[in-house]
Amino acid sequence: MAYFDAASAAPLHPVARQALSASLDEGWADPARLYREGRKARMLLDAAREAAAEAVGCRPDEVVFTPSGTRAVHMGVAGALAGRRRVGRHLIVSSVEHSSVLHSAEAFEADGGTVTRVAVDRAGAVDPAGYAAALRADTALACLQSANHEVGTVQPVAEAAEVCRAAGVPLLVDAAQSLGWGPVEGDWSLLAASAHKWGGPSGVGLLVVRKGVRFAAQGPVDERESGRAPGFENIPAIVAAVASLRAVRVEAAQEAVRLRGLTERIRARVPELVPDVEVVGDAVRRLPGIVTFSCLYVDGEALLHELDRAGFSVSSGSSCTSSTLTPSHVLKAMGVLSEGNVRVSLPPGTAEADVERFLEVLPGAVAGVRDKLGAPAPVTRGGPRELLVDSLGKRCPIPVIELAKVFGQVPVGGTVRVLSDDEAARLDIPAWCEMRGQEYVGEEPAERGTAYLVRRVS
């Protein structure tokens, strides 16, 4: 089985396994106690904190270990907002942040705060000018991921941090996807990360709060982790997490070159091997191991099952694979095709032969799913100047498939009106038009759902 979902969780690094096993015998006691066993545990915890600080590029007393990366984000956002409450109650985030950041923003709004969500371009990147424009006198905090978890696009953190610093606003960086590849550049103020993203054990997060940043921990506070992460520290897991971070960093430069070559091969060959595919994300400013593409006329869940049967573990941002039946907020913010979405995220050590076998298997898997869904063959004959496609009650990718089936029946200049009540259609029909070189006229309200108008131009 080829595991291609490292962006969700990387396989446990051998060094993490060794460190975890070794520290189980030394790190079980309470590090706050003064007896021998407690001192041993404290020494392990202190050494891990120093090593983590070196990897991040900060002071050891700025590092806090949390029960997860999500908890690190929640604690960091809540604490920074509370610490600067006198300044105001305005938060800035990008529209493609991880759900942990967006959920924190939603909770802040529910509590009376205001949130500005900065848009991204079609590659998924923010413009630092967007952060500059969003800043207000009452802005308490800004958040920006170092790299996107779904499409791999690297964000301009250093430039955004400079803009925020000039305005006196702290910037919290979600570095979960990038920290294993290197420290985050720029004059950021807070940072959160998660060990299972770089091959450490799950259940360990990092929260870094720079000295001088106003911060008020929320909820019950005890004496552990500077009062910012209450509860008994899982010292063996922390030691393993930091040991694996140091290990992957040693390998990072060489492995990044190798994985980047493999993902560039996928980016180039998938459109050659599979028709009607859109490769998404920035082609240059991207993480080494992530490549994402979307296939027209494909049910994302069905495709993932086909690839799983063929021996490949991949993930998807397709609405078809979601219990909510709404497209990924990342793909939606980018304005790219969401149906048939596949994210390939290669862990360090991925064999070139596995990538080649994936490229051999993919065309047949996509073709099989398209056949089952009745995907269209090209039609070029003339017909009525306007057609109505009723796709009410049908989910992705059926509305687009039905559009494509009849589109060749209208002459150049003719229009097709697609009725749909699926949220994904608002994203996928314009994306189909762009891929096909046809004109997306816009949408109109309908008695049920929405009418999407498409004009044939060629």
XYZ file of C-alpha atoms in Angstrom:
458
model
C 0.000 0.000 0.000
C 1.398 3.423 -0.975
C 0.515 6.028 1.647
C 0.059 9.406 -0.085
C -1.708 11.389 2.663
C 1.171 12.802 4.701
C -0.496 16.223 4.885
C -3.096 14.627 7.165
C -0.625 12.644 9.239
C 2.910 11.563 8.432
C 4.018 8.013 9.326
C 5.823 7.800 12.662
C 9.502 8.551 12.111
C 11.903 5.799 13.291
C 13.678 8.301 15.537
C 10.344 9.190 17.163
C 9.679 5.510 17.848
C 13.116 5.075 19.425
C 12.840 8.243 21.548
C 9.338 7.331 22.694
C 10.414 3.886 23.815
C 13.523 5.155 25.596
C 11.756 7.999 27.421
C 8.919 5.810 28.710
C 11.281 4.540 31.408
C 12.639 7.986 32.340
C 9.836 10.470 31.716
C 6.848 9.029 33.568
C 7.151 11.042 36.804
C 5.819 14.508 37.640
C 8.382 17.047 36.372
C 7.205 19.524 39.016
C 8.478 17.297 41.854
C 11.932 17.601 43.421
C 12.707 13.940 44.015
C 14.963 11.970 41.679
C 12.293 10.650 39.306
C 10.741 14.105 39.016
C 14.128 15.664 38.267
C 14.750 13.099 35.503
C 11.419 13.944 33.931
C 12.121 17.676 34.236
C 15.499 17.259 32.525
C 13.849 15.477 29.591
C 11.145 18.141 29.319
C 13.643 21.007 29.506
C 15.910 19.404 26.894
C 12.940 18.911 24.569
C 11.875 22.525 25.018
C 15.368 23.785 24.190
C 15.572 21.586 21.095
C 12.130 22.712 19.937
C 13.101 26.359 20.421
C 16.236 25.839 18.337
C 14.196 24.261 15.529
C 11.601 27.043 15.584
C 14.091 29.873 16.057
C 12.900 31.292 19.372
C 13.683 31.276 23.093
C 12.970 28.120 25.149
C 10.737 30.069 27.533
C 8.565 31.070 24.566
C 7.679 27.424 23.781
C 4.651 25.676 25.259
C 3.681 22.050 24.613
C -0.038 21.469 24.067
C -2.204 18.332 23.662
C -2.517 18.885 19.870
C -1.897 21.361 17.073
C -5.576 22.281 17.092
C -5.402 23.094 20.794
C -2.291 25.172 20.127
C -4.220 27.233 17.562
C -7.273 27.626 19.790
C -5.149 28.637 22.805
C -3.011 30.982 20.742
C -5.905 32.787 19.070
C -7.986 33.078 22.257
C -5.044 34.162 24.411
C -3.793 36.795 21.971
C -7.272 38.234 21.442
C -7.894 38.375 25.186
C -4.504 39.952 25.840
C -5.259 42.776 23.385
C -8.929 43.223 24.199
C -8.362 46.876 25.119
C -7.068 47.526 21.595
C -10.234 46.173 20.022
C -12.118 43.087 18.947
C -11.176 42.698 15.302
C -9.486 39.577 13.897
C -7.967 39.029 10.433
C -7.631 35.583 8.847
C -7.134 34.328 5.311
C -10.017 32.562 3.594
C -7.968 29.363 3.220
C -6.840 28.858 6.815
C -7.071 25.458 8.470
C -10.432 24.742 10.074
C -8.915 25.150 13.556
C -8.250 28.824 12.804
C -11.600 29.366 11.099
C -13.456 27.707 13.983
C -11.652 30.024 16.403
C -12.743 32.955 14.245
C -16.347 31.749 14.261
C -16.318 31.430 18.055
C -14.887 34.939 18.314
C -17.658 36.296 16.080
C -20.293 34.504 18.140
C -18.880 36.252 21.207
C -19.296 39.686 19.599
C -16.011 40.115 17.768
C -15.600 41.012 14.098
C -13.592 39.041 11.554
C -12.152 40.019 8.169
C -11.398 37.116 5.832
C -8.736 38.062 3.289
C -9.285 36.622 -0.186
C -6.735 34.562 -2.116
C -5.868 34.334 -5.796
C -6.569 31.332 -7.996
C -3.340 29.699 -6.806
C -4.468 29.958 -3.185
C -2.045 32.705 -2.117
C -2.869 35.887 -0.240
C -1.543 39.268 -1.269
C 0.159 41.010 1.682
C -1.596 44.163 0.493
C -4.834 42.421 1.403
C -3.672 42.179 4.999
C -2.586 45.808 4.933
C -6.023 46.849 3.688
C -7.756 44.753 6.351
C -5.867 46.302 9.274
C -7.894 48.676 11.443
C -7.319 50.688 14.582
C -9.172 48.011 16.574
C -7.369 44.999 15.058
C -6.210 42.749 17.883
C -4.698 39.852 15.904
C -3.997 38.554 12.410
C -3.559 34.877 11.426
C -1.878 33.381 8.372
C -0.820 29.808 7.627
C 2.749 29.275 6.459
C 1.573 26.896 3.715
C -1.799 25.551 2.676
C -2.756 22.086 3.821
C -4.897 21.216 0.769
C -2.997 22.581 -2.231
C 0.523 23.160 -0.851
C 0.774 26.865 -1.726
C 3.342 28.688 0.424
C 2.071 31.971 1.842
C 4.060 35.248 2.014
C 4.360 35.139 5.804
C 7.416 37.386 6.069
C 5.750 40.148 4.031
C 2.474 39.871 5.946
C 4.347 39.900 9.254
C 6.152 43.086 8.219
C 2.850 44.758 7.381
C 1.323 43.681 10.700
C 4.401 44.635 12.736
C 4.377 48.141 11.255
C 0.781 48.497 12.470
C 1.576 47.080 15.903
C -0.577 43.974 15.316
C 0.722 40.494 16.246
C 0.650 37.778 13.568
C -0.117 34.175 14.510
C 1.288 31.643 12.039
C -0.147 28.153 11.657
C 3.050 26.321 10.697
C 1.664 22.787 10.904
C 2.457 21.877 7.281
C 5.821 23.579 6.935
C 7.721 23.330 10.222
C 9.218 19.959 9.358
C 10.813 21.543 6.277
C 12.359 24.512 8.049
C 11.770 27.487 10.353
C 9.149 30.057 9.426
C 10.691 33.261 8.121
C 9.587 36.732 9.145
C 8.925 38.715 12.281
C 5.861 36.756 13.406
C 4.544 36.958 16.971
C 2.890 33.599 17.653
C 3.254 30.183 16.045
C 1.360 26.891 16.275
C 2.327 23.455 14.961
C 1.467 19.779 15.301
C 3.907 16.892 15.734
C 1.996 14.288 13.718
C 2.484 16.413 10.601
C 6.267 15.838 10.610
C 6.373 12.216 11.795
C 6.058 12.693 15.534
C 3.392 11.018 17.657
C -0.134 12.388 17.652
C -1.285 14.347 20.671
C 1.587 16.864 20.795
C 1.319 20.458 19.650
C 3.584 23.499 19.875
C 2.530 27.002 20.801
C 5.130 29.757 20.663
C 4.381 33.196 22.086
C 7.159 35.735 21.584
C 8.250 37.870 24.499
C 6.478 41.207 24.497
C 3.256 39.844 22.956
C 0.241 40.597 25.141
C -1.275 37.235 26.007
C -3.932 36.186 28.513
C -4.492 32.435 28.764
C -8.169 31.551 28.767
C -9.939 28.990 30.931
C -8.654 27.407 34.157
C -4.933 28.020 34.665
C -2.440 25.921 36.593
C 1.304 26.067 37.108
C 2.262 23.915 34.116
C 3.558 25.220 30.775
C 3.643 28.832 32.006
C -0.062 28.567 32.762
C -0.880 28.371 29.053
C -1.519 24.626 28.673
C -2.927 23.092 31.848
C -2.576 19.402 32.584
C 0.141 16.823 33.062
C 2.698 16.897 30.252
C 3.025 13.738 28.128
C 6.800 13.788 28.383
C 7.579 10.612 26.357
C 5.432 11.877 23.460
C 6.962 15.375 23.703
C 10.481 13.942 23.624
C 9.597 11.789 20.620
C 7.974 14.735 18.845
C 11.020 16.966 19.201
C 13.457 14.173 18.370
C 11.593 13.494 15.125
C 11.494 17.210 14.290
C 15.266 17.392 14.583
C 15.646 14.227 12.521
C 13.434 15.365 9.625
C 15.191 18.718 9.584
C 18.530 16.970 9.017
C 16.998 15.187 6.038
C 14.851 18.113 4.840
C 17.083 19.803 2.268
C 17.909 16.650 0.326
C 14.446 15.115 0.665
C 12.738 18.348 -0.415
C 14.602 18.277 -3.726
C 13.661 14.642 -4.314
C 9.975 15.011 -3.390
C 9.652 18.225 -5.370
C 10.848 16.358 -8.434
C 8.221 13.654 -7.866
C 5.358 16.104 -7.379
C 6.426 18.120 -10.422
C 6.288 14.886 -12.385
C 2.724 14.325 -11.186
C 1.744 17.947 -11.968
C 3.083 17.628 -15.508
C 1.907 14.111 -16.398
C -1.588 13.951 -14.911
C -3.036 16.440 -17.464
C -1.290 14.472 -20.225
C -2.645 11.131 -19.039
C -6.149 12.179 -17.973
C -8.329 14.547 -20.050
C -10.304 17.342 -18.412
C -8.098 17.812 -15.338
C -7.238 21.028 -13.505
C -4.040 21.017 -11.428
C -4.443 23.564 -8.634
C -2.145 25.503 -6.312
C 0.919 27.604 -7.014
C 3.269 25.869 -9.444
C 6.433 27.333 -7.858
C 5.822 28.606 -4.309
C 4.687 25.305 -2.868
C 5.580 22.626 -0.335
C 7.761 19.835 -1.730
C 5.382 16.919 -1.226
C 1.858 18.153 -2.051
C 0.132 18.177 -5.444
C -3.621 18.570 -5.942
C -5.775 18.167 -9.017
C -9.487 17.984 -9.871
C -11.127 15.840 -12.550
C -14.251 16.859 -14.449
C -17.202 14.438 -14.439
C -15.853 12.483 -11.471
C -17.335 11.679 -8.080
C -14.509 12.329 -5.606
C -15.515 9.601 -3.176
C -15.795 6.990 -5.914
C -12.365 7.929 -7.229
C -10.790 7.684 -3.776
C -12.297 4.215 -3.361
C -10.926 3.144 -6.764
C -7.450 4.385 -5.840
C -7.682 2.713 -2.438
C -8.499 -0.610 -4.114
C -5.473 -0.083 -6.345
C -3.261 0.390 -3.278
C -3.064 4.178 -2.878
C -4.132 6.231 0.125
C -5.003 9.771 -0.980
C -7.437 12.432 0.247
C -9.864 14.872 -1.356
C -11.427 18.287 -0.933
C -14.393 17.257 -3.068
C -17.871 17.887 -1.713
C -18.742 14.352 -2.802
C -16.506 12.982 -0.044
C -17.896 15.257 2.658
C -20.806 14.562 4.963
C -21.876 18.201 4.515
C -21.955 17.917 0.690
C -20.267 21.320 0.420
C -16.976 21.820 -1.421
C -13.730 22.437 0.420
C -13.557 25.996 1.700
C -10.039 26.195 0.262
C -11.067 25.218 -3.277
C -14.116 27.455 -3.001
C -12.015 30.459 -1.971
C -9.632 29.806 -4.869
C -12.498 29.559 -7.356
C -11.203 26.312 -8.867
C -12.895 23.069 -9.828
C -13.888 21.012 -6.791
C -15.373 17.851 -8.282
C -13.151 14.798 -8.531
C -10.539 16.446 -6.327
C -7.451 14.443 -5.324
C -4.700 15.577 -2.955
C -1.475 13.608 -3.156
C 0.860 14.384 -0.250
C 4.042 12.329 -0.292
C 5.784 11.455 2.979
C 9.582 11.551 3.138
C 11.020 8.358 1.734
C 8.326 7.870 -0.918
C 9.650 5.559 -3.611
C 9.802 6.784 -7.204
C 8.340 3.455 -8.296
C 5.195 4.112 -6.239
C 4.673 7.439 -7.982
C 5.125 5.811 -11.377
C 2.619 3.101 -10.485
C 0.152 5.798 -9.339
C 0.467 7.488 -12.738
C -0.184 4.151 -14.424
C -3.277 3.419 -12.312
C -4.876 6.877 -12.288
C -6.136 7.098 -15.912
C -8.008 3.808 -15.632
C -9.471 4.726 -12.250
C -10.773 8.066 -13.564
C -12.134 6.496 -16.749
C -13.925 3.815 -14.738
C -15.652 6.370 -12.510
C -16.624 8.488 -15.520
C -18.117 5.474 -17.272
C -20.220 4.601 -14.226
C -21.512 8.181 -14.048
C -22.285 8.361 -17.755
C -19.790 11.135 -18.525
C -20.367 12.765 -21.940
C -18.736 12.120 -25.272
C -18.099 15.215 -27.430
C -21.142 16.413 -29.395
C -20.855 19.124 -32.043
C -24.138 19.177 -33.931
C -26.318 22.292 -33.982
C -29.658 22.664 -32.230
C -31.834 25.072 -30.285
C -30.281 28.344 -29.145
C -31.299 27.792 -25.547
C -31.553 24.629 -23.462
C -32.656 24.013 -19.878
C -30.957 21.361 -17.747
C -32.872 20.418 -14.610
C -30.357 19.032 -12.083
C -32.361 19.801 -8.964
C -31.776 17.241 -6.243
C -28.598 15.940 -7.886
C -25.129 16.218 -6.355
C -21.674 16.707 -7.763
C -20.549 15.968 -10.385
C -23.915 15.188 -12.020
C -24.968 18.832 -12.770
C -21.742 19.422 -14.701
C -22.002 16.081 -16.481
C -25.546 16.923 -17.610
C -24.400 20.371 -18.768
C -21.584 18.825 -20.800
C -23.879 16.213 -22.370
C -26.170 18.820 -23.957
C -23.752 21.693 -24.486
C -22.758 20.597 -27.989
C -26.419 20.709 -29.027
C -26.618 24.515 -28.860
C -24.976 26.579 -31.631
C -22.246 29.139 -30.997
C -23.908 32.039 -29.233
C -26.541 29.766 -27.689
C -26.980 29.304 -23.952
C -27.599 26.490 -21.488
C -29.387 27.217 -18.222
C -28.574 24.701 -15.471
C -30.939 24.444 -12.500
C -29.184 23.136 -9.405
C -29.572 23.221 -5.636
C -26.098 21.814 -4.960
C -23.689 24.352 -3.457
C -20.797 22.821 -5.402
C -22.407 23.862 -8.697
C -21.674 27.511 -7.895
C -17.996 26.618 -8.041
C -17.833 23.807 -10.557
C -19.913 25.243 -13.422
C -17.763 28.413 -13.746
C -14.660 26.208 -13.456
C -15.969 23.988 -16.278
C -16.473 27.100 -18.426
C -12.909 28.259 -17.837
C -11.481 24.836 -18.637
C -13.615 24.600 -21.791
C -13.089 28.191 -22.965
C -16.812 28.929 -22.760
C -18.535 31.964 -21.238
C -20.038 31.772 -17.779
C -22.785 34.412 -17.896
C -23.745 34.265 -14.223
C -26.479 32.983 -11.967
C -30.115 33.852 -11.493
C -32.563 33.044 -8.691
C -34.996 30.249 -9.493
C -38.154 28.970 -7.884
C -36.018 26.136 -6.548
C -32.252 26.321 -6.326
C -30.281 28.553 -8.678
C -30.088 28.895 -12.470
C -26.537 28.990 -13.858
C -26.207 30.444 -17.377
C -23.498 29.297 -19.779
C -23.006 30.678 -23.311
C -21.260 28.726 -26.051
C -18.510 30.841 -27.655
C -16.656 28.168 -29.620
